[in-house]
PDB file of C-alpha atoms and ligand atoms in Angstrom:
ATOM      1  CA  UNK A   1     -22.534  11.678  -0.309  1.00 44.00           C
ATOM      2  CA  UNK A   2     -21.517  14.101   2.320  1.00 49.00           C
ATOM      3  CA  UNK A   3     -22.185  17.470   3.048  1.00 49.00           C
ATOM      4  CA  UNK A   4     -19.855  20.776   2.483  1.00 49.00           C
ATOM      5  CA  UNK A   5     -17.975  19.346  -0.293  1.00 51.00           C
ATOM      6  CA  UNK A   6     -17.048  23.163  -1.611  1.00 56.00           C
ATOM      7  CA  UNK A   7     -15.837  23.368   2.087  1.00 65.00           C
ATOM      8  CA  UNK A   8     -11.924  22.860   1.817  1.00 73.00           C
ATOM      9  CA  UNK A   9     -10.689  20.995   4.556  1.00 87.00           C
ATOM     10  CA  UNK A  10      -7.344  19.805   5.785  1.00 93.00           C
ATOM     11  CA  UNK A  11      -6.690  15.720   6.552  1.00 95.00           C
ATOM     12  CA  UNK A  12      -3.758  14.295   8.226  1.00 97.00           C
ATOM     13  CA  UNK A  13      -3.422  10.787   6.228  1.00 97.00           C
ATOM     14  CA  UNK A  14      -1.028   8.159   7.888  1.00 98.00           C
ATOM     15  CA  UNK A  15       0.569   5.423   6.194  1.00 97.00           C
ATOM     16  CA  UNK A  16       1.776   2.642   8.432  1.00 95.00           C
ATOM     17  CA  UNK A  17       4.307   0.076   6.565  1.00 90.00           C
ATOM     18  CA  UNK A  18       5.792  -2.821   7.545  1.00 85.00           C
ATOM     19  CA  UNK A  19       9.065  -0.916   7.713  1.00 86.00           C
ATOM     20  CA  UNK A  20       7.850   2.754   8.099  1.00 92.00           C
ATOM     21  CA  UNK A  21       5.098   5.254   8.610  1.00 96.00           C
ATOM     22  CA  UNK A  22       4.441   8.032   6.038  1.00 96.00           C
ATOM     23  CA  UNK A  23       2.336  11.084   6.671  1.00 98.00           C
ATOM     24  CA  UNK A  24       0.602  14.298   4.608  1.00 97.00           C
ATOM     25  CA  UNK A  25      -1.213  16.994   5.049  1.00 96.00           C
ATOM     26  CA  UNK A  26      -4.224  16.825   2.299  1.00 95.00           C
ATOM     27  CA  UNK A  27      -6.657  19.074   1.419  1.00 91.00           C
ATOM     28  CA  UNK A  28      -9.939  18.257  -0.023  1.00 81.00           C
ATOM     29  CA  UNK A  29     -12.278  20.264  -2.022  1.00 76.00           C
ATOM     30  CA  UNK A  30     -14.600  18.957  -4.627  1.00 74.00           C
ATOM     31  CA  UNK A  31     -13.353  15.721  -4.340  1.00 73.00           C
ATOM     32  CA  UNK A  32     -10.177  16.995  -5.682  1.00 81.00           C
ATOM     33  CA  UNK A  33      -7.009  15.618  -3.781  1.00 87.00           C
ATOM     34  CA  UNK A  34      -3.924  17.867  -2.720  1.00 88.00           C
ATOM     35  CA  UNK A  35      -0.856  17.122  -1.038  1.00 91.00           C
ATOM     36  CA  UNK A  36      -0.413  20.040   0.717  1.00 93.00           C
ATOM     37  CA  UNK A  37       2.632  19.020   3.541  1.00 94.00           C
ATOM     38  CA  UNK A  38       4.686  15.701   3.411  1.00 96.00           C
ATOM     39  CA  UNK A  39       5.986  15.330   6.478  1.00 96.00           C
ATOM     40  CA  UNK A  40       9.726  13.228   6.457  1.00 96.00           C
ATOM     41  CA  UNK A  41       8.791   9.098   6.493  1.00 95.00           C
ATOM     42  CA  UNK A  42       9.770   7.302   9.747  1.00 96.00           C
ATOM     43  CA  UNK A  43      11.152   4.266  10.095  1.00 93.00           C
ATOM     44  CA  UNK A  44      10.135   1.671  12.752  1.00 91.00           C
ATOM     45  CA  UNK A  45      13.361   0.597  14.140  1.00 87.00           C
ATOM     46  CA  UNK A  46      11.852  -1.959  16.574  1.00 87.00           C
ATOM     47  CA  UNK A  47       9.213  -3.072  15.024  1.00 83.00           C
ATOM     48  CA  UNK A  48       7.161  -3.055  18.419  1.00 89.00           C
ATOM     49  CA  UNK A  49       3.885  -1.455  18.987  1.00 93.00           C
ATOM     50  CA  UNK A  50       5.102   1.128  21.685  1.00 94.00           C
ATOM     51  CA  UNK A  51       7.052   2.024  19.382  1.00 95.00           C
ATOM     52  CA  UNK A  52       4.687   2.223  16.353  1.00 95.00           C
ATOM     53  CA  UNK A  53       2.374   4.357  19.247  1.00 96.00           C
ATOM     54  CA  UNK A  54       5.581   7.096  20.092  1.00 97.00           C
ATOM     55  CA  UNK A  55       6.037   7.371  16.282  1.00 97.00           C
ATOM     56  CA  UNK A  56       2.524   7.991  15.329  1.00 97.00           C
ATOM     57  CA  UNK A  57       1.764  10.873  18.415  1.00 97.00           C
ATOM     58  CA  UNK A  58       4.374  12.165  16.954  1.00 97.00           C
ATOM     59  CA  UNK A  59       3.595  12.866  13.309  1.00 97.00           C
ATOM     60  CA  UNK A  60      -0.244  13.931  15.080  1.00 97.00           C
ATOM     61  CA  UNK A  61       1.318  16.329  17.251  1.00 97.00           C
ATOM     62  CA  UNK A  62       3.730  18.095  14.541  1.00 96.00           C
ATOM     63  CA  UNK A  63       0.304  18.107  12.370  1.00 96.00           C
ATOM     64  CA  UNK A  64      -1.645  19.821  15.169  1.00 95.00           C
ATOM     65  CA  UNK A  65       1.310  22.387  15.865  1.00 95.00           C
ATOM     66  CA  UNK A  66       0.236  23.712  11.759  1.00 93.00           C
ATOM     67  CA  UNK A  67      -3.462  22.693  10.866  1.00 93.00           C
ATOM     68  CA  UNK A  68      -6.872  22.749  12.818  1.00 91.00           C
ATOM     69  CA  UNK A  69      -7.485  19.077  10.906  1.00 92.00           C
ATOM     70  CA  UNK A  70     -11.022  20.283  10.886  1.00 90.00           C
ATOM     71  CA  UNK A  71     -11.149  16.783   8.257  1.00 90.00           C
ATOM     72  CA  UNK A  72     -10.619  14.811  10.497  1.00 93.00           C
ATOM     73  CA  UNK A  73      -6.975  12.073  11.002  1.00 96.00           C
ATOM     74  CA  UNK A  74      -7.347   8.557   8.217  1.00 96.00           C
ATOM     75  CA  UNK A  75      -4.773   5.484   8.822  1.00 97.00           C
ATOM     76  CA  UNK A  76      -3.731   3.267   6.301  1.00 96.00           C
ATOM     77  CA  UNK A  77      -1.882   0.168   8.462  1.00 95.00           C
ATOM     78  CA  UNK A  78      -0.712  -3.125   7.424  1.00 91.00           C
ATOM     79  CA  UNK A  79      -3.137  -5.531   8.610  1.00 87.00           C
ATOM     80  CA  UNK A  80      -6.474  -5.696   7.994  1.00 86.00           C
ATOM     81  CA  UNK A  81      -9.058  -3.716  10.398  1.00 89.00           C
ATOM     82  CA  UNK A  82     -12.658  -3.946  11.707  1.00 87.00           C
ATOM     83  CA  UNK A  83     -15.093  -1.720  10.481  1.00 82.00           C
ATOM     84  CA  UNK A  84     -15.255  -0.124  13.580  1.00 86.00           C
ATOM     85  CA  UNK A  85     -11.265   0.943  13.107  1.00 88.00           C
ATOM     86  CA  UNK A  86     -10.097  -1.839  15.843  1.00 93.00           C
ATOM     87  CA  UNK A  87      -7.033  -3.517  13.862  1.00 93.00           C
ATOM     88  CA  UNK A  88      -7.004  -7.148  13.448  1.00 88.00           C
ATOM     89  CA  UNK A  89      -3.807  -7.664  13.719  1.00 81.00           C
ATOM     90  CA  UNK A  90      -0.256  -7.519  11.717  1.00 80.00           C
ATOM     91  CA  UNK A  91       2.838  -9.912  10.892  1.00 74.00           C
ATOM     92  CA  UNK A  92       4.976  -6.528  11.832  1.00 82.00           C
ATOM     93  CA  UNK A  93       3.935  -5.619  14.773  1.00 89.00           C
ATOM     94  CA  UNK A  94       3.893  -7.343  18.122  1.00 87.00           C
ATOM     95  CA  UNK A  95       1.152  -6.580  20.552  1.00 90.00           C
ATOM     96  CA  UNK A  96      -1.027  -4.583  17.569  1.00 94.00           C
ATOM     97  CA  UNK A  97      -4.062  -6.562  17.495  1.00 93.00           C
ATOM     98  CA  UNK A  98      -6.706  -4.700  18.975  1.00 94.00           C
ATOM     99  CA  UNK A  99      -5.382  -2.252  18.797  1.00 95.00           C
ATOM    100  CA  UNK A 100      -7.787   1.445  18.094  1.00 95.00           C
ATOM    101  CA  UNK A 101      -5.894   4.577  16.887  1.00 95.00           C
ATOM    102  CA  UNK A 102      -9.406   6.779  17.993  1.00 93.00           C
ATOM    103  CA  UNK A 103      -8.814   5.698  21.552  1.00 94.00           C
ATOM    104  CA  UNK A 104      -4.911   6.166  21.499  1.00 95.00           C
ATOM    105  CA  UNK A 105      -5.146   9.830  20.214  1.00 95.00           C
ATOM    106  CA  UNK A 106      -7.729  10.806  22.178  1.00 94.00           C
ATOM    107  CA  UNK A 107      -6.944   9.406  25.256  1.00 94.00           C
ATOM    108  CA  UNK A 108      -3.504  11.605  24.502  1.00 94.00           C
ATOM    109  CA  UNK A 109      -4.777  14.603  22.739  1.00 94.00           C
ATOM    110  CA  UNK A 110      -8.530  14.656  23.814  1.00 91.00           C
ATOM    111  CA  UNK A 111     -11.032  16.456  21.802  1.00 88.00           C
ATOM    112  CA  UNK A 112      -8.038  18.293  19.932  1.00 86.00           C
ATOM    113  CA  UNK A 113      -8.711  15.055  17.239  1.00 87.00           C
ATOM    114  CA  UNK A 114     -11.169  14.880  15.000  1.00 86.00           C
ATOM    115  CA  UNK A 115     -12.385  11.632  13.531  1.00 84.00           C
ATOM    116  CA  UNK A 116      -9.975   8.797  12.948  1.00 91.00           C
ATOM    117  CA  UNK A 117     -10.892   6.271  10.269  1.00 93.00           C
ATOM    118  CA  UNK A 118      -8.612   3.300  10.144  1.00 94.00           C
ATOM    119  CA  UNK A 119      -7.998   1.318   6.976  1.00 93.00           C
ATOM    120  CA  UNK A 120      -5.929  -1.355   5.844  1.00 92.00           C
ATOM    121  CA  UNK A 121      -2.756   0.456   4.007  1.00 93.00           C
ATOM    122  CA  UNK A 122      -3.911  -2.469   0.476  1.00 94.00           C
ATOM    123  CA  UNK A 123      -7.801  -1.087   0.703  1.00 95.00           C
ATOM    124  CA  UNK A 124      -6.690   2.263   1.100  1.00 96.00           C
ATOM    125  CA  UNK A 125      -4.358   2.681  -1.964  1.00 97.00           C
ATOM    126  CA  UNK A 126      -6.848   0.842  -3.784  1.00 97.00           C
ATOM    127  CA  UNK A 127      -9.186   3.313  -3.163  1.00 96.00           C
ATOM    128  CA  UNK A 128      -6.554   6.318  -3.765  1.00 96.00           C
ATOM    129  CA  UNK A 129      -5.662   4.665  -7.123  1.00 97.00           C
ATOM    130  CA  UNK A 130      -9.503   4.090  -8.074  1.00 97.00           C
ATOM    131  CA  UNK A 131     -10.592   8.079  -7.461  1.00 94.00           C
ATOM    132  CA  UNK A 132      -6.886   9.541  -8.694  1.00 93.00           C
ATOM    133  CA  UNK A 133      -5.152   6.917 -10.991  1.00 95.00           C
ATOM    134  CA  UNK A 134      -5.451   8.071 -14.536  1.00 95.00           C
ATOM    135  CA  UNK A 135      -4.792   4.235 -15.724  1.00 96.00           C
ATOM    136  CA  UNK A 136      -7.797   3.108 -12.997  1.00 97.00           C
ATOM    137  CA  UNK A 137     -10.285   5.915 -12.276  1.00 96.00           C
ATOM    138  CA  UNK A 138     -13.254   4.708 -12.120  1.00 94.00           C
ATOM    139  CA  UNK A 139     -12.431   1.204 -13.684  1.00 98.00           C
ATOM    140  CA  UNK A 140     -12.949  -2.479 -12.059  1.00 98.00           C
ATOM    141  CA  UNK A 141      -9.016  -2.704 -10.318  1.00 98.00           C
ATOM    142  CA  UNK A 142      -7.202  -5.080  -8.466  1.00 98.00           C
ATOM    143  CA  UNK A 143      -4.025  -2.555  -7.135  1.00 98.00           C
ATOM    144  CA  UNK A 144      -1.049  -4.531  -6.110  1.00 98.00           C
ATOM    145  CA  UNK A 145       1.270  -2.994  -2.713  1.00 96.00           C
ATOM    146  CA  UNK A 146       5.079  -4.271  -3.062  1.00 96.00           C
ATOM    147  CA  UNK A 147       6.802  -3.348   0.320  1.00 93.00           C
ATOM    148  CA  UNK A 148       8.211  -5.361   3.046  1.00 89.00           C
ATOM    149  CA  UNK A 149       4.950  -7.638   2.442  1.00 91.00           C
ATOM    150  CA  UNK A 150       3.196  -7.725  -0.465  1.00 95.00           C
ATOM    151  CA  UNK A 151      -1.129  -6.757  -0.079  1.00 94.00           C
ATOM    152  CA  UNK A 152      -3.764  -5.044  -2.026  1.00 96.00           C
ATOM    153  CA  UNK A 153      -7.130  -4.096  -2.473  1.00 97.00           C
ATOM    154  CA  UNK A 154      -9.924  -4.058  -5.484  1.00 98.00           C
ATOM    155  CA  UNK A 155     -12.690  -1.504  -6.478  1.00 97.00           C
ATOM    156  CA  UNK A 156     -15.471  -3.346  -8.064  1.00 97.00           C
ATOM    157  CA  UNK A 157     -18.406  -1.879  -9.590  1.00 96.00           C
ATOM    158  CA  UNK A 158     -17.724   1.151  -7.841  1.00 95.00           C
ATOM    159  CA  UNK A 159     -17.370  -0.154  -4.745  1.00 95.00           C
ATOM    160  CA  UNK A 160     -14.175  -0.813  -2.128  1.00 94.00           C
ATOM    161  CA  UNK A 161     -14.153  -4.756  -1.430  1.00 94.00           C
ATOM    162  CA  UNK A 162     -14.193  -5.170   1.995  1.00 91.00           C
ATOM    163  CA  UNK A 163     -14.864  -9.204   1.885  1.00 92.00           C
ATOM    164  CA  UNK A 164     -17.730 -10.112   4.743  1.00 91.00           C
ATOM    165  CA  UNK A 165     -14.786 -10.090   7.840  1.00 87.00           C
ATOM    166  CA  UNK A 166     -12.918  -7.244   6.232  1.00 87.00           C
ATOM    167  CA  UNK A 167     -10.490  -9.121   5.740  1.00 88.00           C
ATOM    168  CA  UNK A 168     -10.093  -9.134   1.524  1.00 91.00           C
ATOM    169  CA  UNK A 169      -6.952  -8.144   0.113  1.00 92.00           C
ATOM    170  CA  UNK A 170      -4.536 -10.835   1.712  1.00 93.00           C
ATOM    171  CA  UNK A 171      -2.702 -11.027  -2.492  1.00 96.00           C
ATOM    172  CA  UNK A 172       0.510 -11.585  -0.970  1.00 96.00           C
ATOM    173  CA  UNK A 173      -0.820 -15.198   0.197  1.00 96.00           C
ATOM    174  CA  UNK A 174      -1.832 -16.458  -3.198  1.00 97.00           C
ATOM    175  CA  UNK A 175      -0.013 -19.914  -3.492  1.00 97.00           C
ATOM    176  CA  UNK A 176       2.354 -19.684  -6.301  1.00 97.00           C
ATOM    177  CA  UNK A 177       4.066 -23.236  -5.442  1.00 95.00           C
ATOM    178  CA  UNK A 178       2.882 -26.184  -3.528  1.00 93.00           C
ATOM    179  CA  UNK A 179       6.877 -26.829  -2.750  1.00 91.00           C
ATOM    180  CA  UNK A 180       7.918 -26.464   0.882  1.00 90.00           C
ATOM    181  CA  UNK A 181       9.121 -22.981   1.195  1.00 89.00           C
ATOM    182  CA  UNK A 182      10.697 -20.817   4.062  1.00 90.00           C
ATOM    183  CA  UNK A 183       7.591 -19.583   6.082  1.00 92.00           C
ATOM    184  CA  UNK A 184       5.641 -17.085   5.345  1.00 92.00           C
ATOM    185  CA  UNK A 185       4.199 -14.284   7.521  1.00 85.00           C
ATOM    186  CA  UNK A 186       1.616 -15.658   7.671  1.00 88.00           C
ATOM    187  CA  UNK A 187       3.091 -18.685   8.629  1.00 90.00           C
ATOM    188  CA  UNK A 188       2.255 -20.741   5.663  1.00 94.00           C
ATOM    189  CA  UNK A 189       4.478 -22.052   2.735  1.00 95.00           C
ATOM    190  CA  UNK A 190       4.458 -20.946  -1.277  1.00 96.00           C
ATOM    191  CA  UNK A 191       2.518 -17.256  -0.457  1.00 97.00           C
ATOM    192  CA  UNK A 192       4.100 -15.172  -3.611  1.00 98.00           C
ATOM    193  CA  UNK A 193       5.345 -12.579  -0.616  1.00 96.00           C
ATOM    194  CA  UNK A 194       8.159 -15.188  -0.232  1.00 96.00           C
ATOM    195  CA  UNK A 195       8.894 -14.631  -3.369  1.00 97.00           C
ATOM    196  CA  UNK A 196       8.256 -11.132  -4.215  1.00 98.00           C
ATOM    197  CA  UNK A 197       8.367  -8.578  -1.067  1.00 97.00           C
ATOM    198  CA  UNK A 198      10.932  -6.798   0.225  1.00 96.00           C
ATOM    199  CA  UNK A 199      13.162  -9.397   2.552  1.00 94.00           C
ATOM    200  CA  UNK A 200      13.038 -11.758  -0.585  1.00 94.00           C
ATOM    201  CA  UNK A 201      14.251  -9.777  -3.193  1.00 96.00           C
ATOM    202  CA  UNK A 202      17.333  -8.863  -0.750  1.00 96.00           C
ATOM    203  CA  UNK A 203      18.315 -12.301   0.331  1.00 94.00           C
ATOM    204  CA  UNK A 204      17.929 -13.179  -3.146  1.00 92.00           C
ATOM    205  CA  UNK A 205      20.138 -10.049  -4.578  1.00 95.00           C
ATOM    206  CA  UNK A 206      22.931 -10.173  -1.720  1.00 93.00           C
ATOM    207  CA  UNK A 207      23.871 -13.262  -2.633  1.00 90.00           C
ATOM    208  CA  UNK A 208      24.137 -12.753  -6.464  1.00 89.00           C
ATOM    209  CA  UNK A 209      25.640  -9.559  -5.770  1.00 89.00           C
ATOM    210  CA  UNK A 210      27.887 -11.292  -3.182  1.00 89.00           C
ATOM    211  CA  UNK A 211      26.709  -9.226  -0.359  1.00 91.00           C
ATOM    212  CA  UNK A 212      26.276 -10.664   3.024  1.00 89.00           C
ATOM    213  CA  UNK A 213      22.932 -11.604   3.823  1.00 81.00           C
ATOM    214  CA  UNK A 214      21.103  -8.252   5.996  1.00 87.00           C
ATOM    215  CA  UNK A 215      23.459  -5.876   4.479  1.00 91.00           C
ATOM    216  CA  UNK A 216      21.768  -4.585   2.021  1.00 95.00           C
ATOM    217  CA  UNK A 217      18.730  -2.199   1.055  1.00 94.00           C
ATOM    218  CA  UNK A 218      16.495  -1.642  -1.615  1.00 95.00           C
ATOM    219  CA  UNK A 219      17.709   1.422  -1.910  1.00 95.00           C
ATOM    220  CA  UNK A 220      21.306  -0.033  -2.861  1.00 96.00           C
ATOM    221  CA  UNK A 221      20.131  -2.174  -4.585  1.00 97.00           C
ATOM    222  CA  UNK A 222      17.971   0.291  -6.890  1.00 97.00           C
ATOM    223  CA  UNK A 223      21.290   2.124  -7.232  1.00 96.00           C
ATOM    224  CA  UNK A 224      22.992  -0.613  -8.634  1.00 96.00           C
ATOM    225  CA  UNK A 225      20.353  -1.445 -11.413  1.00 97.00           C
ATOM    226  CA  UNK A 226      20.162   1.844 -12.302  1.00 96.00           C
ATOM    227  CA  UNK A 227      23.722   1.725 -12.468  1.00 96.00           C
ATOM    228  CA  UNK A 228      23.387  -1.230 -14.937  1.00 96.00           C
ATOM    229  CA  UNK A 229      24.127  -4.280 -12.695  1.00 96.00           C
ATOM    230  CA  UNK A 230      22.603  -7.392 -14.307  1.00 96.00           C
ATOM    231  CA  UNK A 231      22.682  -9.337 -11.277  1.00 96.00           C
ATOM    232  CA  UNK A 232      20.051  -6.333  -9.239  1.00 97.00           C
ATOM    233  CA  UNK A 233      17.904  -5.541 -12.174  1.00 97.00           C
ATOM    234  CA  UNK A 234      17.870  -9.818 -12.248  1.00 97.00           C
ATOM    235  CA  UNK A 235      16.657  -9.709  -8.826  1.00 97.00           C
ATOM    236  CA  UNK A 236      14.009  -7.205  -9.183  1.00 98.00           C
ATOM    237  CA  UNK A 237      12.614  -9.218 -12.631  1.00 98.00           C
ATOM    238  CA  UNK A 238      12.678 -12.533 -10.946  1.00 97.00           C
ATOM    239  CA  UNK A 239      10.141 -11.165  -8.349  1.00 98.00           C
ATOM    240  CA  UNK A 240       8.015  -9.884 -10.611  1.00 98.00           C
ATOM    241  CA  UNK A 241       8.072 -13.127 -12.508  1.00 98.00           C
ATOM    242  CA  UNK A 242       6.828 -14.218  -9.066  1.00 98.00           C
ATOM    243  CA  UNK A 243       4.360 -11.558  -8.489  1.00 98.00           C
ATOM    244  CA  UNK A 244       2.915 -12.557 -12.158  1.00 98.00           C
ATOM    245  CA  UNK A 245       1.584 -15.766 -10.729  1.00 98.00           C
ATOM    246  CA  UNK A 246      -0.126 -14.575  -8.475  1.00 98.00           C
ATOM    247  CA  UNK A 247      -1.957 -11.830 -10.705  1.00 98.00           C
ATOM    248  CA  UNK A 248      -2.609 -14.392 -12.775  1.00 98.00           C
ATOM    249  CA  UNK A 249      -4.509 -16.455 -10.668  1.00 97.00           C
ATOM    250  CA  UNK A 250      -6.603 -13.386  -9.222  1.00 98.00           C
ATOM    251  CA  UNK A 251      -7.509 -11.888 -12.633  1.00 98.00           C
ATOM    252  CA  UNK A 252      -8.468 -15.610 -13.545  1.00 98.00           C
ATOM    253  CA  UNK A 253     -11.164 -15.315 -10.712  1.00 97.00           C
ATOM    254  CA  UNK A 254     -12.095 -11.229 -10.679  1.00 97.00           C
ATOM    255  CA  UNK A 255     -11.954 -10.711 -14.307  1.00 98.00           C
ATOM    256  CA  UNK A 256     -10.878  -6.707 -13.505  1.00 98.00           C
ATOM    257  CA  UNK A 257     -10.311  -4.023 -16.241  1.00 98.00           C
ATOM    258  CA  UNK A 258      -6.881  -3.062 -15.046  1.00 98.00           C
ATOM    259  CA  UNK A 259      -4.221  -4.737 -12.576  1.00 98.00           C
ATOM    260  CA  UNK A 260      -2.065  -1.793 -11.398  1.00 98.00           C
ATOM    261  CA  UNK A 261       0.966  -2.223  -9.008  1.00 98.00           C
ATOM    262  CA  UNK A 262       2.919   0.165  -7.111  1.00 97.00           C
ATOM    263  CA  UNK A 263       4.472   0.633  -2.927  1.00 95.00           C
ATOM    264  CA  UNK A 264       8.427   0.575  -2.365  1.00 94.00           C
ATOM    265  CA  UNK A 265       8.966  -2.344  -4.548  1.00 97.00           C
ATOM    266  CA  UNK A 266       7.944  -0.423  -7.808  1.00 98.00           C
ATOM    267  CA  UNK A 267       9.486   2.537  -7.210  1.00 96.00           C
ATOM    268  CA  UNK A 268      12.981   0.852  -6.808  1.00 97.00           C
ATOM    269  CA  UNK A 269      12.959  -0.810  -9.939  1.00 98.00           C
ATOM    270  CA  UNK A 270      12.437   2.054 -12.197  1.00 97.00           C
ATOM    271  CA  UNK A 271      15.117   2.931 -14.637  1.00 96.00           C
ATOM    272  CA  UNK A 272      14.524   6.293 -13.863  1.00 93.00           C
ATOM    273  CA  UNK A 273      13.181   8.393 -11.195  1.00 84.00           C
ATOM    274  CA  UNK A 274       9.886   9.487 -12.867  1.00 85.00           C
ATOM    275  CA  UNK A 275       8.905   6.197 -13.441  1.00 86.00           C
ATOM    276  CA  UNK A 276       8.367   6.585 -17.537  1.00 88.00           C
ATOM    277  CA  UNK A 277      11.131   4.376 -18.180  1.00 91.00           C
ATOM    278  CA  UNK A 278      10.892   0.505 -18.329  1.00 96.00           C
ATOM    279  CA  UNK A 279      10.222  -1.129 -14.547  1.00 98.00           C
ATOM    280  CA  UNK A 280      11.929  -4.284 -13.991  1.00 98.00           C
ATOM    281  CA  UNK A 281       9.502  -5.568 -11.624  1.00 98.00           C
ATOM    282  CA  UNK A 282       5.936  -4.320 -13.191  1.00 98.00           C
ATOM    283  CA  UNK A 283       7.667  -5.528 -16.349  1.00 98.00           C
ATOM    284  CA  UNK A 284       8.022  -9.023 -15.689  1.00 98.00           C
ATOM    285  CA  UNK A 285       5.063  -9.524 -13.757  1.00 98.00           C
ATOM    286  CA  UNK A 286       2.963  -8.027 -16.464  1.00 98.00           C
ATOM    287  CA  UNK A 287       4.387 -10.639 -18.848  1.00 98.00           C
ATOM    288  CA  UNK A 288       4.702 -13.444 -16.130  1.00 98.00           C
ATOM    289  CA  UNK A 289       0.695 -12.392 -15.328  1.00 98.00           C
ATOM    290  CA  UNK A 290      -0.578 -13.077 -19.181  1.00 97.00           C
ATOM    291  CA  UNK A 291       1.673 -16.697 -19.235  1.00 97.00           C
ATOM    292  CA  UNK A 292      -0.599 -17.665 -15.931  1.00 97.00           C
ATOM    293  CA  UNK A 293      -4.112 -15.621 -17.334  1.00 98.00           C
ATOM    294  CA  UNK A 294      -6.678 -17.671 -19.442  1.00 98.00           C
ATOM    295  CA  UNK A 295      -6.353 -16.438 -22.768  1.00 98.00           C
ATOM    296  CA  UNK A 296      -9.583 -14.896 -23.006  1.00 98.00           C
ATOM    297  CA  UNK A 297      -8.602 -12.493 -19.516  1.00 98.00           C
ATOM    298  CA  UNK A 298      -5.102 -12.240 -20.507  1.00 98.00           C
ATOM    299  CA  UNK A 299      -5.862 -10.744 -23.765  1.00 97.00           C
ATOM    300  CA  UNK A 300      -8.062  -8.066 -22.131  1.00 98.00           C
ATOM    301  CA  UNK A 301      -6.824  -7.427 -19.103  1.00 98.00           C
ATOM    302  CA  UNK A 302      -4.400  -4.327 -18.455  1.00 98.00           C
ATOM    303  CA  UNK A 303      -1.327  -4.042 -16.104  1.00 98.00           C
ATOM    304  CA  UNK A 304       0.488  -0.951 -15.455  1.00 97.00           C
ATOM    305  CA  UNK A 305       2.619   0.633 -13.028  1.00 97.00           C
ATOM    306  CA  UNK A 306       0.846   2.343 -10.889  1.00 97.00           C
ATOM    307  CA  UNK A 307       0.843   6.280 -11.625  1.00 95.00           C
ATOM    308  CA  UNK A 308       0.952   7.278  -7.741  1.00 93.00           C
ATOM    309  CA  UNK A 309       3.479   4.719  -6.725  1.00 90.00           C
ATOM    310  CA  UNK A 310       4.004   5.939  -3.500  1.00 88.00           C
ATOM    311  CA  UNK A 311       0.758   8.130  -2.154  1.00 92.00           C
ATOM    312  CA  UNK A 312      -2.044   5.922  -3.401  1.00 95.00           C
ATOM    313  CA  UNK A 313      -2.590   4.759   0.086  1.00 96.00           C
ATOM    314  CA  UNK A 314      -2.000   8.463   1.594  1.00 97.00           C
ATOM    315  CA  UNK A 315      -4.925   9.767  -0.810  1.00 95.00           C
ATOM    316  CA  UNK A 316      -7.223   6.778  -0.177  1.00 96.00           C
ATOM    317  CA  UNK A 317      -7.615   6.933   3.083  1.00 96.00           C
ATOM    318  CA  UNK A 318      -7.734  10.526   2.979  1.00 95.00           C
ATOM    319  CA  UNK A 319     -11.050   9.989   0.560  1.00 93.00           C
ATOM    320  CA  UNK A 320     -12.120   7.538   3.157  1.00 93.00           C
ATOM    321  CA  UNK A 321     -12.264   9.874   5.887  1.00 90.00           C
ATOM    322  CA  UNK A 322     -14.684  11.907   3.965  1.00 83.00           C
ATOM    323  CA  UNK A 323     -16.685  10.390   2.751  1.00 81.00           C
ATOM    324  CA  UNK A 324     -17.156   8.947   6.448  1.00 71.00           C
ATOM    325  CA  UNK A 325     -18.153   5.402   7.648  1.00 59.00           C
ATOM    326  CA  UNK A 326     -19.897   3.770   5.504  1.00 51.00           C
ATOM    327  CA  UNK A 327     -18.057   4.372   2.775  1.00 48.00           C
ATOM    328  CA  UNK A 328     -19.160   3.620  -0.740  1.00 42.00           C
TER     329      UNK A 328
HETATM  330 ZN1   ZN B   1       1.473 -16.042   3.429  1.00 52.93          ZN
END
């Protein structure tokens, strides 16, 4: 697609989630992606756009201190972005709508900053999964990301699916019940995100574990589950069950080869740290997805824990930067 495929280049990949920002230097050579250096994740405590800008500027400054970033900068972000890289909004950061990371970083660093490419985190993660996850490579894939919210993306017929208005992949807002639920981040009710994303899991688990609401973290819940707490394991399973209903609806419509599930919740729900054992969340999601799917689809679709459970968006956005505008 682009020239200089044999030339090694360094790309700064930044992944903006609802509660933290991850980043890494990624090397590209001959269509292979290598994580060269991982920066420590930074929590977004205030959840304001002003704080988010400070964090991203610091990451870029740190990266420029050790690399020319000759491959460019990629920003994977919560919330959709349009084809020009303008963020169209996010439920997690007030004032984020209309932001251009290219303009912000050019104003701060001038021409030292290369081209900045922006994509929604769900789509970046789907692309990274399609390129590098052994179970999804080269196939029709629907990729779910479960973290502070639930998002995702699809690669169909080797094409990343953007939708007509760049809004594709709002998997968190698949309705899983007609009942009146607490309000979702979208303002609606009955969305899977209300049951299966981090805040919902913690709210539910805090009650089960006898903790005050708001005092439990996902890391603590993961520790409790791995130590054998049935209540903690059950909180992941219940959430996974709800996610499976959404997956069942999606596969009935799209009929993909494979569904992959990644993100911070999946990493936390691994019985074994390397991901080779039981995953309380994914296993429950796969079982309920098969119940919700039409038999002919349930028989054929594969549902897996994502191999790049936390890094798919970093790899995917690096690949999108490398491929340039008008990606495949
Ligand atoms: Zn919603």
